[in-house]
């Protein structure tokens, strides 16, 4: 785990620019550094030592010196690759995972990627090719940002590295609607006009003149081929694949922690770690609200015999919001980023350099409430949807709260959102049927809120339309939601504290198996993640394996009356601030503030997304 960065340029100040990039990302690699300069190619590296502390500095070189590699991440199957390459005559001198990469490249070329199991962003400089080769792992667990500006190509693990080298931090107004709707900007765009992210599962070449060539997808979410065994056989196979995935992520020469809630995913992860003899400490987070599961998490940690620590969030943590927005780099419009920062900060203070968590299972096995709501709406049929909409339009909001799992009272605004969704369902695309349920601002609201003409970047139209509704949406989530919402919150906040975050449920073998399973083994009646819960039933007490998912949620309604929250709203969304920024109608913002003052789950989330956007501009643009 580290920071990688570099330039392709003939400019005379390249070495100075490279040094600035490394200094800007020192937190990602406090244990070592390295650089390489040859012609127009300049590569840099900062190391967070996890494996083979003494010998892991980069760039890594092939024995003949003709291939240079910098890599951020972990190659979990490096031992198997090492053995395979040794049979072909390759020689290695360390136990560092990334040492295999230069010779793997010489033997297999770009086909090397298909053999890698891990999380990585890597850059290969091959003297026999007049270009750099850059690739990102299948799920985008490790970031890679780049910019083509002023005749120079730059790349870095963080946007701040690019800015330190002179990339202009100009905002991209065309992505504003995506942010307001989704609470994030889908890759390959960022909120910076001239900064892009290499999409997950993609690779590209950079020519010696600094131009990008051959951007392509090297891995895709598997197609609709179906598992032809029984549920019991599927659970047997899930057990084997999941066990291997967890075992791989336990590989470390440094202390490891596991994030633990009381939910099925993290509990199952902790159970496998115990089964494998993993020496970890567990950490949970609580909010002092109705959705707080930290008591149950502590009890389960005790049941497994793990040493456990608990982090408690409070209204006082809001003071850290500007700092957390700065370390996120791309605006993610949810206060939950504060919780991820607290978790990472506390875990690092325990002396751990690695944390493991359960992200990915909800995306693989349909664990979110919008999955079941979307499928229920589809199954109702046209007449059923119109009937349900008519009933819900006049029913109290508690009726909908009983029918679906929401982190807080959905209120009348949320109820009307569901009513509109049901009434307009037939006109929605596959993408919209999923996205509209979890979107923050709807189309009519955006028309009222935005001053400028709305723009469609088209950034999120990928990998849908091949299978049925649930398959399509699960596949779609792997094209944006996973990287730009779920993963980024953990990756950015953990690395800000020099902590490597690993996600075993995003092992590509587990992904490929999950996508082969029938949909009714995922959503089975009203039970989410049914086949995953069958596996959990073999490993966990019944109370845990059958526990309904509780949304991981920062309870703004608990903190909305605090002086800190009010201060952010009054400052960031004052008439002067709104008019000076020039994005929003002041009248529409006033209406949102009034709705938030009245309380409610959705109005508060909308207000917080606008506050975070303003803080982001102050940190990076003003």
Tab-separated table of C-alpha atoms in Angstrom, residues 74-78 81 101 110-120 137-138 507-509:
chain	number	residue	atom	x	y	z
A	74	UNK	CA	-1.670	-5.669	-2.522
A	75	UNK	CA	-1.217	-8.680	-4.809
A	76	UNK	CA	-2.802	-11.342	-2.627
A	77	UNK	CA	-1.746	-14.302	-4.796
A	78	UNK	CA	1.866	-13.195	-5.235
A	81	UNK	CA	2.593	-16.275	-9.100
A	101	UNK	CA	5.165	-7.733	-11.296
A	110	UNK	CA	-0.954	-7.316	-20.506
A	111	UNK	CA	-2.300	-10.833	-19.884
A	112	UNK	CA	-0.651	-10.531	-16.468
A	113	UNK	CA	-3.724	-8.658	-15.248
A	114	UNK	CA	-5.992	-11.695	-15.597
A	115	UNK	CA	-3.692	-13.628	-13.252
A	116	UNK	CA	-3.618	-11.041	-10.470
A	117	UNK	CA	-5.802	-11.453	-7.402
A	118	UNK	CA	-5.736	-8.308	-5.360
A	119	UNK	CA	-6.380	-4.602	-5.197
A	120	UNK	CA	-4.045	-2.462	-7.224
A	137	UNK	CA	-7.995	-3.517	-10.324
A	138	UNK	CA	-11.323	-5.108	-11.192
A	507	UNK	CA	-12.496	-11.036	-4.396
A	508	UNK	CA	-13.125	-11.593	-8.109
A	509	UNK	CA	-13.698	-15.336	-7.629
